[in-house]
mmCIF file of C-alpha atoms in Angstrom:
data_model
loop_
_atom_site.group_PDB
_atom_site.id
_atom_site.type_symbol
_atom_site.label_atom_id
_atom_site.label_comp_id
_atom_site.label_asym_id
_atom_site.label_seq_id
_atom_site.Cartn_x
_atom_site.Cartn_y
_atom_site.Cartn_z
ATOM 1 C CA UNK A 1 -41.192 -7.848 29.195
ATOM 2 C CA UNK A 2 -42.411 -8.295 32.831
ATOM 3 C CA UNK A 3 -40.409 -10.187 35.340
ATOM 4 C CA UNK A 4 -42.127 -13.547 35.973
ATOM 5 C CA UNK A 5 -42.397 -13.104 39.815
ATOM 6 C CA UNK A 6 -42.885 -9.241 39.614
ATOM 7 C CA UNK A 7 -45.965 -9.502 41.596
ATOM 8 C CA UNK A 8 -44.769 -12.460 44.378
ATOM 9 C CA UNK A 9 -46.656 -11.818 47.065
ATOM 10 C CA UNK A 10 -49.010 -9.285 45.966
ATOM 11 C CA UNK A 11 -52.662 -10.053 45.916
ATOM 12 C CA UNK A 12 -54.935 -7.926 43.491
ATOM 13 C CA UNK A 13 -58.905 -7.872 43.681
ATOM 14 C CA UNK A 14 -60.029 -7.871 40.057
ATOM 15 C CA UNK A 15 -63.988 -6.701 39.366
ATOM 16 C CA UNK A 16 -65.584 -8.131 35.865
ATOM 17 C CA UNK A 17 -63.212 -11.065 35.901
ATOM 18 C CA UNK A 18 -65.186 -13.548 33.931
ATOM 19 C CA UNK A 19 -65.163 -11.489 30.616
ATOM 20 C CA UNK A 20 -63.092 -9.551 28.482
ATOM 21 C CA UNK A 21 -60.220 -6.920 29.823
ATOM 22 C CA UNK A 22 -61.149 -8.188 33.370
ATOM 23 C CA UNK A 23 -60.035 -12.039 32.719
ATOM 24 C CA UNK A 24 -57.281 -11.376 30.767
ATOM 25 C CA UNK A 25 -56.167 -8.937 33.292
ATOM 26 C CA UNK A 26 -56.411 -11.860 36.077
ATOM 27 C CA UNK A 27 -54.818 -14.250 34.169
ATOM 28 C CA UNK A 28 -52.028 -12.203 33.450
ATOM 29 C CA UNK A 29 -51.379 -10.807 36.679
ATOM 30 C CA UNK A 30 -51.399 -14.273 38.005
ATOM 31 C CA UNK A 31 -48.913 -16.069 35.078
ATOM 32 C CA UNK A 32 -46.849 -12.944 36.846
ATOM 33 C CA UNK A 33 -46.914 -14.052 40.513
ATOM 34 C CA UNK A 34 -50.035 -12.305 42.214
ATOM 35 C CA UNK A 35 -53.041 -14.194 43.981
ATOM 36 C CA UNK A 36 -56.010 -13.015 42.386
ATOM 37 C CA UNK A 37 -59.551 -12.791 43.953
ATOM 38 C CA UNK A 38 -61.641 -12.754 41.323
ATOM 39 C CA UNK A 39 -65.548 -10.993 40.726
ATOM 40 C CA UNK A 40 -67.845 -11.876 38.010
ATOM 41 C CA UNK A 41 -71.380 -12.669 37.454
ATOM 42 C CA UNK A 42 -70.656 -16.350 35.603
ATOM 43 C CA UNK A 43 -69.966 -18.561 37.601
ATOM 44 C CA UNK A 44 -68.818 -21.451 34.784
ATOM 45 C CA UNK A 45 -66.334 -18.618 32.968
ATOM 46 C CA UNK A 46 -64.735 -17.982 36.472
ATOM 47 C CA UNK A 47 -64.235 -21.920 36.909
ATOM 48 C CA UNK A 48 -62.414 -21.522 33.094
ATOM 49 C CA UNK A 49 -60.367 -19.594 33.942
ATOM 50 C CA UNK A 50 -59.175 -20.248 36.879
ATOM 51 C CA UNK A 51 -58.111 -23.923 34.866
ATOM 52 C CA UNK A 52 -56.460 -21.355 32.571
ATOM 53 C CA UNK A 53 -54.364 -19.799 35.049
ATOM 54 C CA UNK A 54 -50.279 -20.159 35.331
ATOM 55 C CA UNK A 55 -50.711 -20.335 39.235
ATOM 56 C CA UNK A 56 -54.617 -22.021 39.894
ATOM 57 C CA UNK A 57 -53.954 -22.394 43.379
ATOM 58 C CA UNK A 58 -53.522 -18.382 43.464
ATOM 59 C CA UNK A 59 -56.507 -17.780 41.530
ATOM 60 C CA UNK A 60 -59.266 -17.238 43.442
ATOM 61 C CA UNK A 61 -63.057 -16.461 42.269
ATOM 62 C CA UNK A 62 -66.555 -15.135 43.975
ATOM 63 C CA UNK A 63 -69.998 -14.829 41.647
ATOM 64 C CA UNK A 64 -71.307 -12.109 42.402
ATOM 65 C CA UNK A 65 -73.571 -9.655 40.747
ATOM 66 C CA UNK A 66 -72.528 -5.946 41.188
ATOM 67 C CA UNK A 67 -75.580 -3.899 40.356
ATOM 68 C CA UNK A 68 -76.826 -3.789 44.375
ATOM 69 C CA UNK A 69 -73.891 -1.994 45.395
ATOM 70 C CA UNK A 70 -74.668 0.053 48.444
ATOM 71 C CA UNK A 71 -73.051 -2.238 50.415
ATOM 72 C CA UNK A 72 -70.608 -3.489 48.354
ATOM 73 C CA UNK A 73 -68.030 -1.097 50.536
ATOM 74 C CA UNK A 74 -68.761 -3.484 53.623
ATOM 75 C CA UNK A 75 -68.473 -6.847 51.834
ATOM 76 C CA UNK A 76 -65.170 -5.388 50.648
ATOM 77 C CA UNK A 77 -64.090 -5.732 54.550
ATOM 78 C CA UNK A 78 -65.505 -9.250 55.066
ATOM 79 C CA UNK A 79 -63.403 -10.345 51.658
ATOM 80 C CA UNK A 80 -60.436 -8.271 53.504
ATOM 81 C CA UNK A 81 -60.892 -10.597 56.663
ATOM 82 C CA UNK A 82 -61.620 -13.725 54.480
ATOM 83 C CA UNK A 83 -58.374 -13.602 52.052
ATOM 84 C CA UNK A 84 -56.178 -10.831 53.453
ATOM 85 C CA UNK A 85 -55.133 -7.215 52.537
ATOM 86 C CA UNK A 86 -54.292 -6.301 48.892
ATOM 87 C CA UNK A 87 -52.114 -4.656 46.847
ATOM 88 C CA UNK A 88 -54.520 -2.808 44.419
ATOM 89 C CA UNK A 89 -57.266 -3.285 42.026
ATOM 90 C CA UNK A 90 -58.611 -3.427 38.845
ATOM 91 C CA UNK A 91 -61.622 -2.004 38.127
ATOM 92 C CA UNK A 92 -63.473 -3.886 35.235
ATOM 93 C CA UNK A 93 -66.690 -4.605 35.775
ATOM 94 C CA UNK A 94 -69.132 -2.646 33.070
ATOM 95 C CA UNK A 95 -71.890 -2.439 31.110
ATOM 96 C CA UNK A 96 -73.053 -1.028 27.762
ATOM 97 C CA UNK A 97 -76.212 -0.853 26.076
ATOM 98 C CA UNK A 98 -76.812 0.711 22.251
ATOM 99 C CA UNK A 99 -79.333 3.658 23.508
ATOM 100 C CA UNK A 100 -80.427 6.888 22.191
ATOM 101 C CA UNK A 101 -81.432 9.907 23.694
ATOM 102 C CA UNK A 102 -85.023 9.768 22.503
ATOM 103 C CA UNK A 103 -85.455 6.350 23.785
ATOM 104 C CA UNK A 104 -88.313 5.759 26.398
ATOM 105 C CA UNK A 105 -85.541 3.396 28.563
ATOM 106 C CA UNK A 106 -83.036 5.891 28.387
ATOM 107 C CA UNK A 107 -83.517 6.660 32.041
ATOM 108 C CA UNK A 108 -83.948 3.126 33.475
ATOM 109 C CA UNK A 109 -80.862 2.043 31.301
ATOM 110 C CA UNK A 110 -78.806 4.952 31.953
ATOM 111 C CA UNK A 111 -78.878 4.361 35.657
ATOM 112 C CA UNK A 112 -78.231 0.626 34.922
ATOM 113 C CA UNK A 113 -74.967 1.677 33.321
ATOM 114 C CA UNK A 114 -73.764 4.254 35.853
ATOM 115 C CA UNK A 115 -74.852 1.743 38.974
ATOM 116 C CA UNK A 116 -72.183 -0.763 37.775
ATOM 117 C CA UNK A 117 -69.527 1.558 35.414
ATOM 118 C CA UNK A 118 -69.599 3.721 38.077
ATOM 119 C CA UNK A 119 -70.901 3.223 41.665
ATOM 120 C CA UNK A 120 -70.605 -0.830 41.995
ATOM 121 C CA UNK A 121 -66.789 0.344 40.830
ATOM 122 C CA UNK A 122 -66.173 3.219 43.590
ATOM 123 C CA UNK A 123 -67.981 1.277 46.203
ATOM 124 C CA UNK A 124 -65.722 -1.435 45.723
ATOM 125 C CA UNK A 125 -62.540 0.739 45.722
ATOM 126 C CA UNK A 126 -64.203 2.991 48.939
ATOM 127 C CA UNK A 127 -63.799 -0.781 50.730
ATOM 128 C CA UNK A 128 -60.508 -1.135 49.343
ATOM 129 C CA UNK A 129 -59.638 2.208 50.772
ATOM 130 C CA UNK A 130 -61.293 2.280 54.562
ATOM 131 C CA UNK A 131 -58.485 2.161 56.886
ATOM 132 C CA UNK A 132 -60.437 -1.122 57.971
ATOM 133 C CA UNK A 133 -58.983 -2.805 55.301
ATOM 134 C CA UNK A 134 -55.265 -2.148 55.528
ATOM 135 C CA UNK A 135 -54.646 -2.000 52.109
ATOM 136 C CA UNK A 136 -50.948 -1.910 51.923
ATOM 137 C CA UNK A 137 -48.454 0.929 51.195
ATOM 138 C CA UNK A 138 -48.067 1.529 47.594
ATOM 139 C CA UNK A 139 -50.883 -0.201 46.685
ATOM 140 C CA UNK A 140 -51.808 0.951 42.960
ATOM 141 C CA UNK A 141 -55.719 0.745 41.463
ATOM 142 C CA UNK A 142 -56.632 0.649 37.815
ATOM 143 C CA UNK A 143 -59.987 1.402 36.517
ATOM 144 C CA UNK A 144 -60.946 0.443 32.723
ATOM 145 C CA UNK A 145 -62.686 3.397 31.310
ATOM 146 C CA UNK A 146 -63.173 3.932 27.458
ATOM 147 C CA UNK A 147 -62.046 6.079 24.508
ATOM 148 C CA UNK A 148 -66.011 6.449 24.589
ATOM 149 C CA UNK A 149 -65.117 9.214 27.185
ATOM 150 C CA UNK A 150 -63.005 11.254 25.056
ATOM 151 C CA UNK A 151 -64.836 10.451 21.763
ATOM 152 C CA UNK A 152 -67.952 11.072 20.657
ATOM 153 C CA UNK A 153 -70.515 7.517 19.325
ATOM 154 C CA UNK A 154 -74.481 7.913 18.685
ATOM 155 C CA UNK A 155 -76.297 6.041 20.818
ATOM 156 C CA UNK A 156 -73.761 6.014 23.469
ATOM 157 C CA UNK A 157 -74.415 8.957 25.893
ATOM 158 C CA UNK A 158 -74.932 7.088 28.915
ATOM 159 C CA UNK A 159 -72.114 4.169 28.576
ATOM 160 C CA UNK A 160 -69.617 7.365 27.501
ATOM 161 C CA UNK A 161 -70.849 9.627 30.255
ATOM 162 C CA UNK A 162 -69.860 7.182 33.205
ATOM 163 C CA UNK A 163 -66.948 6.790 31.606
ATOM 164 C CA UNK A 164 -66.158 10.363 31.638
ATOM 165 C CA UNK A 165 -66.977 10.464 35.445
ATOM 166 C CA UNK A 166 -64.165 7.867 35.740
ATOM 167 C CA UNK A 167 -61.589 9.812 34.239
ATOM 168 C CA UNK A 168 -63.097 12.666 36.495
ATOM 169 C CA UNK A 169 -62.910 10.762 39.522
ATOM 170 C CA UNK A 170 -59.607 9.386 39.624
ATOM 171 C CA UNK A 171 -58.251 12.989 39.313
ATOM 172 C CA UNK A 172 -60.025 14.038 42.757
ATOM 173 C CA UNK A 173 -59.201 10.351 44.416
ATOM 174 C CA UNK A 174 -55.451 10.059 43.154
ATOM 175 C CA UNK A 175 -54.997 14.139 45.537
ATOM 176 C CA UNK A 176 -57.066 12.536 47.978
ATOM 177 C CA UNK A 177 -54.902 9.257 48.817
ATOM 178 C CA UNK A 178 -51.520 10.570 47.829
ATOM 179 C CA UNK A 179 -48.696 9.607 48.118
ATOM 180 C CA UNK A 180 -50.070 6.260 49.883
ATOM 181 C CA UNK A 181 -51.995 5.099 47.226
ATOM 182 C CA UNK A 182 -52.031 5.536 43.441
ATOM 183 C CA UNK A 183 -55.224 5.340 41.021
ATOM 184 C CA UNK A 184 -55.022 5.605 37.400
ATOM 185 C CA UNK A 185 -57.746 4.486 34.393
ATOM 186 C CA UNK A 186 -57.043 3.147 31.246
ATOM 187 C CA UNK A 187 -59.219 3.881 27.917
ATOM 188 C CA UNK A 188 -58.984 1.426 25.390
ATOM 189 C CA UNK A 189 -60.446 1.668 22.325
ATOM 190 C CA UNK A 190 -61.800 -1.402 20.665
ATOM 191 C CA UNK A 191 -60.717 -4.906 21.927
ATOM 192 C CA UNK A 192 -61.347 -8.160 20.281
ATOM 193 C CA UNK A 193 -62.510 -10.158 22.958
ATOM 194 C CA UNK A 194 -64.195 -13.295 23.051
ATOM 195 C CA UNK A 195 -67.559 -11.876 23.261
ATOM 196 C CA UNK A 196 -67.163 -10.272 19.776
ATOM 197 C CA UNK A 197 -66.193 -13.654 18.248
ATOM 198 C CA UNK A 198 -69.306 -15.210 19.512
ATOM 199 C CA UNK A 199 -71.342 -12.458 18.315
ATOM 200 C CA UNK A 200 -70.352 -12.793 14.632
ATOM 201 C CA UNK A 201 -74.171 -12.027 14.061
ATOM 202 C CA UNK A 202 -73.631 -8.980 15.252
ATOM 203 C CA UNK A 203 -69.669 -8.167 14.793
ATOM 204 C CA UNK A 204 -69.682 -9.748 11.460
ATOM 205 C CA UNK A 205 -67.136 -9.812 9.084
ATOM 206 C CA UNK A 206 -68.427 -5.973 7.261
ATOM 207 C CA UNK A 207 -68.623 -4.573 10.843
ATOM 208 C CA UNK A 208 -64.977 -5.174 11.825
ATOM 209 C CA UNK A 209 -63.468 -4.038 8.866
ATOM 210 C CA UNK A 210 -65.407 -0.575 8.854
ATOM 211 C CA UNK A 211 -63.909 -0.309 12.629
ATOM 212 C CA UNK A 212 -60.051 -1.700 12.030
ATOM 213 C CA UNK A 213 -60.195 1.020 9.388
ATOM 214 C CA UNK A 214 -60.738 3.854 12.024
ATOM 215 C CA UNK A 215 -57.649 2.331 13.889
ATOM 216 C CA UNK A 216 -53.740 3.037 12.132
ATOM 217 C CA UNK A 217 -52.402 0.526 14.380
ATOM 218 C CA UNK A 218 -55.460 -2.207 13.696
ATOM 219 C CA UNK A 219 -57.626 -3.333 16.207
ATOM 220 C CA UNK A 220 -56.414 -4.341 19.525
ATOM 221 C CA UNK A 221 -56.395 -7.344 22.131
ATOM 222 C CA UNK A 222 -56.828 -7.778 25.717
ATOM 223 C CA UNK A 223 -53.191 -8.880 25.764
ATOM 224 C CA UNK A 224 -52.085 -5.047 24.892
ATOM 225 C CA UNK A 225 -54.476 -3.793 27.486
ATOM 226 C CA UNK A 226 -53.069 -6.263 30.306
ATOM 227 C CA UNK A 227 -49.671 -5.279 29.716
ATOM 228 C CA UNK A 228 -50.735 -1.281 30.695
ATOM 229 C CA UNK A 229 -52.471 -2.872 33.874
ATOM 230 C CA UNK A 230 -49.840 -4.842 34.305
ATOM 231 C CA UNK A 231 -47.383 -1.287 34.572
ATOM 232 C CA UNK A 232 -49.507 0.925 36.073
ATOM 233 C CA UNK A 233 -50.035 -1.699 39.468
ATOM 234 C CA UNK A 234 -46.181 -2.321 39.395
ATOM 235 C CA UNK A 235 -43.660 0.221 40.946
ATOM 236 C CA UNK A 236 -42.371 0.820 37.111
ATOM 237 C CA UNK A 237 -45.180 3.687 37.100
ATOM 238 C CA UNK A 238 -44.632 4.644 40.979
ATOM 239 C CA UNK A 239 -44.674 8.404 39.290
ATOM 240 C CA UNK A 240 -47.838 7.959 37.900
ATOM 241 C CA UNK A 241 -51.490 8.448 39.174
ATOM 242 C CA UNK A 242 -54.725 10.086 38.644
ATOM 243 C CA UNK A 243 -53.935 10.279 34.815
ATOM 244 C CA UNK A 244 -56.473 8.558 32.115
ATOM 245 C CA UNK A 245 -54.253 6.805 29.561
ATOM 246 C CA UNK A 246 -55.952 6.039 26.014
ATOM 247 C CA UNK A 247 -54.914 3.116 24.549
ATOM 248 C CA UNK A 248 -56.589 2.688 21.418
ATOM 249 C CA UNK A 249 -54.286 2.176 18.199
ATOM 250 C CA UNK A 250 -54.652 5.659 17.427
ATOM 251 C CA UNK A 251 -57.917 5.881 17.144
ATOM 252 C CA UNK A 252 -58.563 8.743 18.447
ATOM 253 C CA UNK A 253 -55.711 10.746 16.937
#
């Protein structure tokens, strides 16, 4: 159990916050004391949320669509000037599309995937991490990769290979920044977020018991996911970085 005010005065940017892992991660980091600025591509789930939130006056939102991120490092600096330094990150934002090798979008989609998994992701952080910025001391970055990384799915090559260059990356970024900052990603396995509810056409009843069955411990929730963020941006994990930690109910055991 997290102290209520463990974050006081500690403001987090949070990429992909109006879905899944990335809005549970805001809210939670808020009900815990932090301002929150928060990025997402829907604008009316942002405005949810933020009516969700423990502390709405510290939860902050911008829409904005990551996939033209070549500049993404300098709008990092004019958020920096706009709402202050930070504290750290989390690193949500992601796509995933069903798509086999012998597919004639594999390319196209591929590169969709890796702009926003990947380089939307690390331009963001590269902002985060200019000297421009004055990120503070300590500051501690999470970025959400997937047991896809570690574990082999058809039709998955693409969404599990820029996953893998996560867990690859914050090896080479965690030496780089050390001992100022700290980086770390988390791979989860399955999460029932809303989006799988409202896709019961898809996630039907037969789907999720064929996956809770490859999972000892069930399938998860953002909540268990949000706690891990939660520890790995506080100074309870100040020994930690540039580690990938699976979180997936054992699946992958």
């Amino acid at each position: 159990m997290f102290k209520d005010d463990i974050f006081l005065n500690k403001r987090y940017l949070i990429t992909g916050a109006s879905s899944g892992i990335g809005a549970d991660a805001a809210l939670k980091l808020n009900s815990l004391g932090a301002e929150v600025i928060c990025i997402g591509r829907n604008l009316n789930s942002l405005k949810e949320y933020k009516n969700m939130a423990k502390h709405a006056n510290k939860f902050l939102y911008i829409e904005k669509d990551l996939s033209d991120f070549y500049d993404l490092d300098a709008w990092v600096l004019k958020c920096v000037e706009e709402y202050g330094y930070f504290n750290g990150a989390v690193l949500s934002a992601g796509i995933q599309y069903t798509l086999p090798l012998r597919s004639k979008f594999f390319l196209n989609k591929a590169l969709d995937i890796f702009n926003i998994n990947y380089f939307a992701n690390m331009q963001i952080l590269k902002g985060l991490l200019d000297n421009k910025a004055k990120t503070q001391s300590a500051a501690s970055f999470v970025w959400i990769s997937s047991i896809s990384s570690i574990k082999g799915e058809k039709g998955l090559i693409s969404y599990a290979s820029s996953k893998a260059a996560i867990n690859a990356a914050v090896k080479s970024i965690a030496l780089e920044f050390a001992p100022k900052y700290r980086i770390n990603a988390i791979s989860p396995g399955f999460i029932m977020t809303n989006m799988i509810k409202e896709w019961s056409s898809v996630y039907d009843e037969n789907f999720l018991e064929n996956i809770e069955k490859q999972y000892p411990l069930g399938i998860g929730n953002t909540d268990y996911i949000s706690n891990l963020i939660s520890f790995l941006l506080s100074d309870l994990s100040s020994w930690i970085t540039g580690q990938n930690l699976i979180i997936d109910g054992g699946a992958s055991i």
